[in-house]
PDB file of C-alpha atoms in Angstrom:
ATOM      1  CA  MET A  10      -1.861 -31.763  18.570  1.00 29.00           C
ATOM      2  CA  VAL A  11      -4.219 -30.770  15.738  1.00 31.00           C
ATOM      3  CA  LEU A  12      -4.017 -27.343  14.159  1.00 34.00           C
ATOM      4  CA  ALA A  13      -6.343 -25.816  11.571  1.00 36.00           C
ATOM      5  CA  LEU A  14      -5.858 -22.616   9.617  1.00 36.00           C
ATOM      6  CA  LEU A  15      -8.222 -20.054   8.203  1.00 36.00           C
ATOM      7  CA  ALA A  16      -7.301 -17.725   5.394  1.00 40.00           C
ATOM      8  CA  GLU A  17      -6.950 -14.793   7.781  1.00 39.00           C
ATOM      9  CA  ALA A  18      -5.467 -16.577  10.750  1.00 42.00           C
ATOM     10  CA  LEU A  19      -2.271 -15.964  12.600  1.00 43.00           C
ATOM     11  CA  ILE A  20      -1.237 -19.072  14.480  1.00 44.00           C
ATOM     12  CA  THR A  21       0.695 -18.586  17.672  1.00 45.00           C
ATOM     13  CA  VAL A  22       2.416 -21.747  18.850  1.00 45.00           C
ATOM     14  CA  LYS A  23       4.395 -21.694  22.091  1.00 42.00           C
ATOM     15  CA  PHE A  24       6.822 -24.399  23.105  1.00 42.00           C
ATOM     16  CA  GLY A  25       8.183 -24.973  26.551  1.00 43.00           C
ATOM     17  CA  ARG A  26       9.782 -27.734  28.536  1.00 40.00           C
ATOM     18  CA  ASN A  27       6.435 -29.220  29.501  1.00 40.00           C
ATOM     19  CA  GLY A  28       4.622 -29.025  26.164  1.00 39.00           C
ATOM     20  CA  SER A  29       3.248 -26.730  23.544  1.00 37.00           C
ATOM     21  CA  GLY A  30       0.087 -24.879  22.708  1.00 39.00           C
ATOM     22  CA  GLY A  31      -1.406 -22.931  19.849  1.00 42.00           C
ATOM     23  CA  ARG A  32      -4.014 -20.349  19.070  1.00 42.00           C
ATOM     24  CA  ALA A  33      -5.586 -18.933  15.894  1.00 47.00           C
ATOM     25  CA  ILE A  34      -6.110 -15.184  15.866  1.00 47.00           C
ATOM     26  CA  GLY A  35      -7.737 -13.408  12.916  1.00 51.00           C
ATOM     27  CA  SER A  36      -6.024 -10.520  11.170  1.00 50.00           C
ATOM     28  CA  LEU A  37      -8.381  -8.125  12.979  1.00 50.00           C
ATOM     29  CA  GLY A  38      -7.570  -9.628  16.387  1.00 50.00           C
ATOM     30  CA  GLN A  39     -10.641 -11.828  16.857  1.00 51.00           C
ATOM     31  CA  ALA A  40     -10.441 -15.451  17.977  1.00 50.00           C
ATOM     32  CA  ASN A  41     -11.593 -17.891  15.298  1.00 46.00           C
ATOM     33  CA  GLU A  42     -14.060 -20.672  15.902  1.00 44.00           C
ATOM     34  CA  LEU A  43     -12.756 -23.566  13.813  1.00 44.00           C
ATOM     35  CA  GLY A  44     -15.477 -25.953  12.810  1.00 39.00           C
ATOM     36  CA  GLY A  45     -18.332 -25.725  10.346  1.00 39.00           C
ATOM     37  CA  GLN A  46     -16.456 -23.863   7.640  1.00 44.00           C
ATOM     38  CA  TRP A  47     -14.466 -26.953   6.671  1.00 46.00           C
ATOM     39  CA  ILE A  48     -15.770 -29.156   3.873  1.00 51.00           C
ATOM     40  CA  ALA A  49     -14.690 -32.785   3.839  1.00 52.00           C
ATOM     41  CA  PRO A  50     -13.915 -34.476   0.488  1.00 52.00           C
ATOM     42  CA  TYR A  51     -16.858 -36.861   0.904  1.00 54.00           C
ATOM     43  CA  GLN A  52     -19.426 -34.065   1.307  1.00 56.00           C
ATOM     44  CA  SER A  53     -20.473 -34.126  -2.351  1.00 62.00           C
ATOM     45  CA  GLU A  54     -23.660 -32.111  -1.796  1.00 59.00           C
ATOM     46  CA  VAL A  55     -21.723 -29.217  -0.288  1.00 57.00           C
ATOM     47  CA  ARG A  56     -19.132 -29.409  -3.074  1.00 61.00           C
ATOM     48  CA  GLY A  57     -21.980 -29.291  -5.612  1.00 66.00           C
ATOM     49  CA  LEU A  58     -23.291 -26.111  -4.016  1.00 67.00           C
ATOM     50  CA  LEU A  59     -19.970 -24.432  -4.709  1.00 68.00           C
ATOM     51  CA  GLY A  60     -20.685 -24.659  -8.432  1.00 65.00           C
ATOM     52  CA  GLU A  61     -24.289 -23.535  -8.041  1.00 73.00           C
ATOM     53  CA  LEU A  62     -23.831 -20.686  -5.597  1.00 75.00           C
ATOM     54  CA  GLY A  63     -20.255 -19.613  -6.209  1.00 85.00           C
ATOM     55  CA  ILE A  64     -18.009 -17.711  -3.827  1.00 88.00           C
ATOM     56  CA  GLU A  65     -18.346 -14.152  -2.574  1.00 89.00           C
ATOM     57  CA  LEU A  66     -15.218 -12.041  -2.129  1.00 92.00           C
ATOM     58  CA  PHE A  67     -14.873  -8.458  -0.935  1.00 94.00           C
ATOM     59  CA  HIS A  68     -14.562  -5.512  -3.262  1.00 95.00           C
ATOM     60  CA  SER A  69     -11.311  -3.633  -2.836  1.00 96.00           C
ATOM     61  CA  TYR A  70     -11.407  -0.125  -1.412  1.00 96.00           C
ATOM     62  CA  ARG A  71      -7.831   0.671  -2.395  1.00 96.00           C
ATOM     63  CA  GLU A  72      -6.678   1.653  -5.861  1.00 96.00           C
ATOM     64  CA  ASP A  73      -3.555  -0.518  -5.620  1.00 97.00           C
ATOM     65  CA  TYR A  74      -5.589  -3.733  -5.167  1.00 97.00           C
ATOM     66  CA  LYS A  75      -8.221  -5.053  -7.569  1.00 97.00           C
ATOM     67  CA  ASP A  76     -11.367  -6.759  -6.266  1.00 97.00           C
ATOM     68  CA  GLY A  77     -10.465 -10.143  -4.766  1.00 95.00           C
ATOM     69  CA  GLU A  78      -6.746  -9.396  -5.004  1.00 97.00           C
ATOM     70  CA  GLN A  79      -6.269  -8.824  -1.255  1.00 96.00           C
ATOM     71  CA  LEU A  80      -3.336 -11.005  -0.267  1.00 96.00           C
ATOM     72  CA  ARG A  81      -2.778 -13.608   2.425  1.00 95.00           C
ATOM     73  CA  ASP A  82      -0.047 -16.123   3.091  1.00 95.00           C
ATOM     74  CA  PHE A  83      -2.206 -19.255   2.884  1.00 93.00           C
ATOM     75  CA  LEU A  84      -0.641 -22.262   4.585  1.00 93.00           C
ATOM     76  CA  TYR A  85      -1.656 -25.883   4.090  1.00 93.00           C
ATOM     77  CA  VAL A  86      -2.394 -27.406   7.481  1.00 91.00           C
ATOM     78  CA  LYS A  87      -0.121 -30.407   6.853  1.00 94.00           C
ATOM     79  CA  ASP A  88       2.790 -27.990   6.376  1.00 95.00           C
ATOM     80  CA  CYS A  89       1.966 -26.420   9.737  1.00 93.00           C
ATOM     81  CA  VAL A  90       1.966 -29.853  11.355  1.00 93.00           C
ATOM     82  CA  LYS A  91       5.335 -30.674   9.720  1.00 96.00           C
ATOM     83  CA  VAL A  92       6.887 -27.518  11.155  1.00 95.00           C
ATOM     84  CA  VAL A  93       5.495 -28.235  14.621  1.00 93.00           C
ATOM     85  CA  ALA A  94       6.808 -31.823  14.418  1.00 95.00           C
ATOM     86  CA  TRP A  95      10.228 -30.512  13.329  1.00 95.00           C
ATOM     87  CA  LEU A  96      10.296 -28.067  16.254  1.00 94.00           C
ATOM     88  CA  LEU A  97       9.396 -30.863  18.678  1.00 93.00           C
ATOM     89  CA  ALA A  98      12.121 -33.091  17.194  1.00 95.00           C
ATOM     90  CA  ASN A  99      14.692 -30.292  17.537  1.00 94.00           C
ATOM     91  CA  PRO A 100      14.474 -29.176  21.179  1.00 91.00           C
ATOM     92  CA  GLY A 101      17.600 -27.044  20.839  1.00 92.00           C
ATOM     93  CA  VAL A 102      15.738 -24.738  18.469  1.00 93.00           C
ATOM     94  CA  ASN A 103      13.835 -22.052  20.287  1.00 88.00           C
ATOM     95  CA  GLY A 104      12.440 -18.613  19.626  1.00 88.00           C
ATOM     96  CA  LEU A 105       9.447 -16.990  17.995  1.00 89.00           C
ATOM     97  CA  PHE A 106       8.911 -17.962  14.386  1.00 88.00           C
ATOM     98  CA  ASN A 107       6.522 -16.729  11.748  1.00 87.00           C
ATOM     99  CA  LEU A 108       4.829 -19.518   9.879  1.00 91.00           C
ATOM    100  CA  GLY A 109       3.528 -19.315   6.343  1.00 93.00           C
ATOM    101  CA  THR A 110       4.866 -20.021   2.898  1.00 95.00           C
ATOM    102  CA  GLY A 111       6.537 -16.632   2.633  1.00 95.00           C
ATOM    103  CA  LYS A 112       4.534 -15.940  -0.533  1.00 96.00           C
ATOM    104  CA  ALA A 113       1.204 -14.102  -0.278  1.00 96.00           C
ATOM    105  CA  ARG A 114      -1.530 -15.094  -2.725  1.00 97.00           C
ATOM    106  CA  SER A 115      -4.893 -13.499  -3.447  1.00 96.00           C
ATOM    107  CA  PHE A 116      -8.311 -14.604  -2.273  1.00 94.00           C
ATOM    108  CA  LYS A 117      -9.189 -14.780  -5.968  1.00 96.00           C
ATOM    109  CA  ASP A 118      -6.333 -17.295  -6.421  1.00 96.00           C
ATOM    110  CA  LEU A 119      -7.762 -19.358  -3.553  1.00 93.00           C
ATOM    111  CA  ALA A 120     -11.292 -19.265  -5.003  1.00 92.00           C
ATOM    112  CA  THR A 121     -10.046 -20.173  -8.490  1.00 94.00           C
ATOM    113  CA  ALA A 122      -7.985 -23.068  -7.120  1.00 93.00           C
ATOM    114  CA  THR A 123     -11.052 -24.332  -5.237  1.00 88.00           C
ATOM    115  CA  PHE A 124     -13.257 -24.266  -8.335  1.00 89.00           C
ATOM    116  CA  THR A 125     -10.527 -25.949 -10.390  1.00 91.00           C
ATOM    117  CA  ALA A 126     -10.110 -28.694  -7.776  1.00 88.00           C
ATOM    118  CA  VAL A 127     -13.809 -29.583  -7.925  1.00 85.00           C
ATOM    119  CA  GLY A 128     -13.972 -29.330 -11.721  1.00 86.00           C
ATOM    120  CA  LYS A 129     -16.198 -26.251 -11.859  1.00 86.00           C
ATOM    121  CA  ALA A 130     -15.863 -22.982 -13.727  1.00 89.00           C
ATOM    122  CA  PRO A 131     -15.038 -20.116 -11.352  1.00 91.00           C
ATOM    123  CA  ALA A 132     -18.169 -18.263 -10.206  1.00 91.00           C
ATOM    124  CA  ILE A 133     -16.916 -15.345  -8.128  1.00 93.00           C
ATOM    125  CA  THR A 134     -19.108 -12.450  -7.024  1.00 92.00           C
ATOM    126  CA  PHE A 135     -17.711  -9.354  -5.362  1.00 94.00           C
ATOM    127  CA  ILE A 136     -19.625  -7.914  -2.429  1.00 93.00           C
ATOM    128  CA  ASP A 137     -19.274  -4.788  -0.340  1.00 95.00           C
ATOM    129  CA  MET A 138     -17.038  -5.009   2.684  1.00 94.00           C
ATOM    130  CA  PRO A 139     -18.829  -4.018   5.893  1.00 93.00           C
ATOM    131  CA  GLU A 140     -18.241  -0.322   6.534  1.00 95.00           C
ATOM    132  CA  GLU A 141     -16.769  -0.967   9.994  1.00 94.00           C
ATOM    133  CA  LEU A 142     -14.000  -3.166   8.523  1.00 92.00           C
ATOM    134  CA  ARG A 143     -12.871  -0.929   5.663  1.00 93.00           C
ATOM    135  CA  SER A 144     -10.484   1.256   7.652  1.00 93.00           C
ATOM    136  CA  LYS A 145      -9.061  -1.733   9.590  1.00 92.00           C
ATOM    137  CA  TYR A 146      -8.768  -4.308   6.815  1.00 93.00           C
ATOM    138  CA  GLN A 147      -5.285  -5.619   6.058  1.00 94.00           C
ATOM    139  CA  TYR A 148      -4.745  -5.950   2.329  1.00 96.00           C
ATOM    140  CA  LEU A 149      -1.501  -7.905   2.661  1.00 96.00           C
ATOM    141  CA  THR A 150      -0.273 -10.402   5.227  1.00 94.00           C
ATOM    142  CA  GLU A 151       2.818 -12.449   4.464  1.00 95.00           C
ATOM    143  CA  ALA A 152       5.025 -14.403   6.824  1.00 93.00           C
ATOM    144  CA  LYS A 153       8.701 -13.545   6.934  1.00 93.00           C
ATOM    145  CA  MET A 154      10.316 -16.964   7.013  1.00 95.00           C
ATOM    146  CA  ASP A 155      13.978 -15.992   7.472  1.00 95.00           C
ATOM    147  CA  ARG A 156      14.181 -16.909  11.188  1.00 93.00           C
ATOM    148  CA  LEU A 157      12.666 -20.369  10.716  1.00 95.00           C
ATOM    149  CA  ARG A 158      14.923 -21.038   7.715  1.00 96.00           C
ATOM    150  CA  ALA A 159      17.975 -19.772   9.629  1.00 95.00           C
ATOM    151  CA  ALA A 160      17.056 -22.170  12.471  1.00 95.00           C
ATOM    152  CA  GLY A 161      17.431 -25.040  10.000  1.00 96.00           C
ATOM    153  CA  TYR A 162      13.948 -25.783   8.672  1.00 97.00           C
ATOM    154  CA  ALA A 163      14.529 -26.492   4.981  1.00 97.00           C
ATOM    155  CA  ALA A 164      11.455 -28.392   3.779  1.00 97.00           C
ATOM    156  CA  PRO A 165       9.449 -26.835   0.939  1.00 97.00           C
ATOM    157  CA  PHE A 166       5.888 -25.662   1.476  1.00 97.00           C
ATOM    158  CA  THR A 167       2.874 -26.925  -0.446  1.00 97.00           C
ATOM    159  CA  THR A 168       1.614 -24.551  -3.129  1.00 96.00           C
ATOM    160  CA  LEU A 169      -1.850 -23.083  -2.784  1.00 96.00           C
ATOM    161  CA  GLU A 170      -3.111 -25.120  -5.748  1.00 96.00           C
ATOM    162  CA  GLU A 171      -1.604 -28.392  -4.463  1.00 95.00           C
ATOM    163  CA  GLY A 172      -3.024 -27.852  -0.972  1.00 93.00           C
ATOM    164  CA  VAL A 173      -6.524 -27.052  -2.212  1.00 91.00           C
ATOM    165  CA  LYS A 174      -6.509 -30.023  -4.611  1.00 90.00           C
ATOM    166  CA  ALA A 175      -5.400 -32.374  -1.820  1.00 89.00           C
ATOM    167  CA  TYR A 176      -8.071 -31.066   0.533  1.00 83.00           C
ATOM    168  CA  VAL A 177     -11.149 -30.843  -1.664  1.00 80.00           C
TER     169      VAL A 177
END
C-alpha cells in the first residue's frame, strides 16, 4: 500500500479482516489527484525554479491569522506508512483514528522549510484567496492523537523541517 499526503488532506484508512484501503479528501471535501505536484530530489531544474519563482500563499481574511499563518497538521508520508504498518501488525487494535502529528504548523513554516532545504532564501508572495473559498476555508486543522496513543502507538513523528529536508 502506498499513501501520499497533501497539505490539506484528510486520509481515511479503513481496516477489515480482508484488507485495508485509504482515501485522501481535501479540507473542503474534494478528492485529491495525487501526482504532478510532487517533486523528486533528482529534479534539479524544478528545484531551481523554486528559488526563481518562489511560492504563493493565500492572504488571511481573519484578524487572528496573519498572511500565510493558516495552520495544518502536516504529516510526513513515511510516518503515515509506519502507523499503517503498526496497525496491520496489531490486529487486535481497531477503531477510527485521527492521523497527524498533533501539532499544527503554518503554510509559511512549510514554505520556509522548503526553501531552507534547497539552500534558497525564502521568496514568499501572498495572493488573494478565491472569493468562493473565503467563507469555507478552514484556518486550522490539527489531528487529535489521543485515541491512537491510547491504543499503544508510541513512536515519535517526524518534524516538519526534518520531513521536508528528507524529501527535497
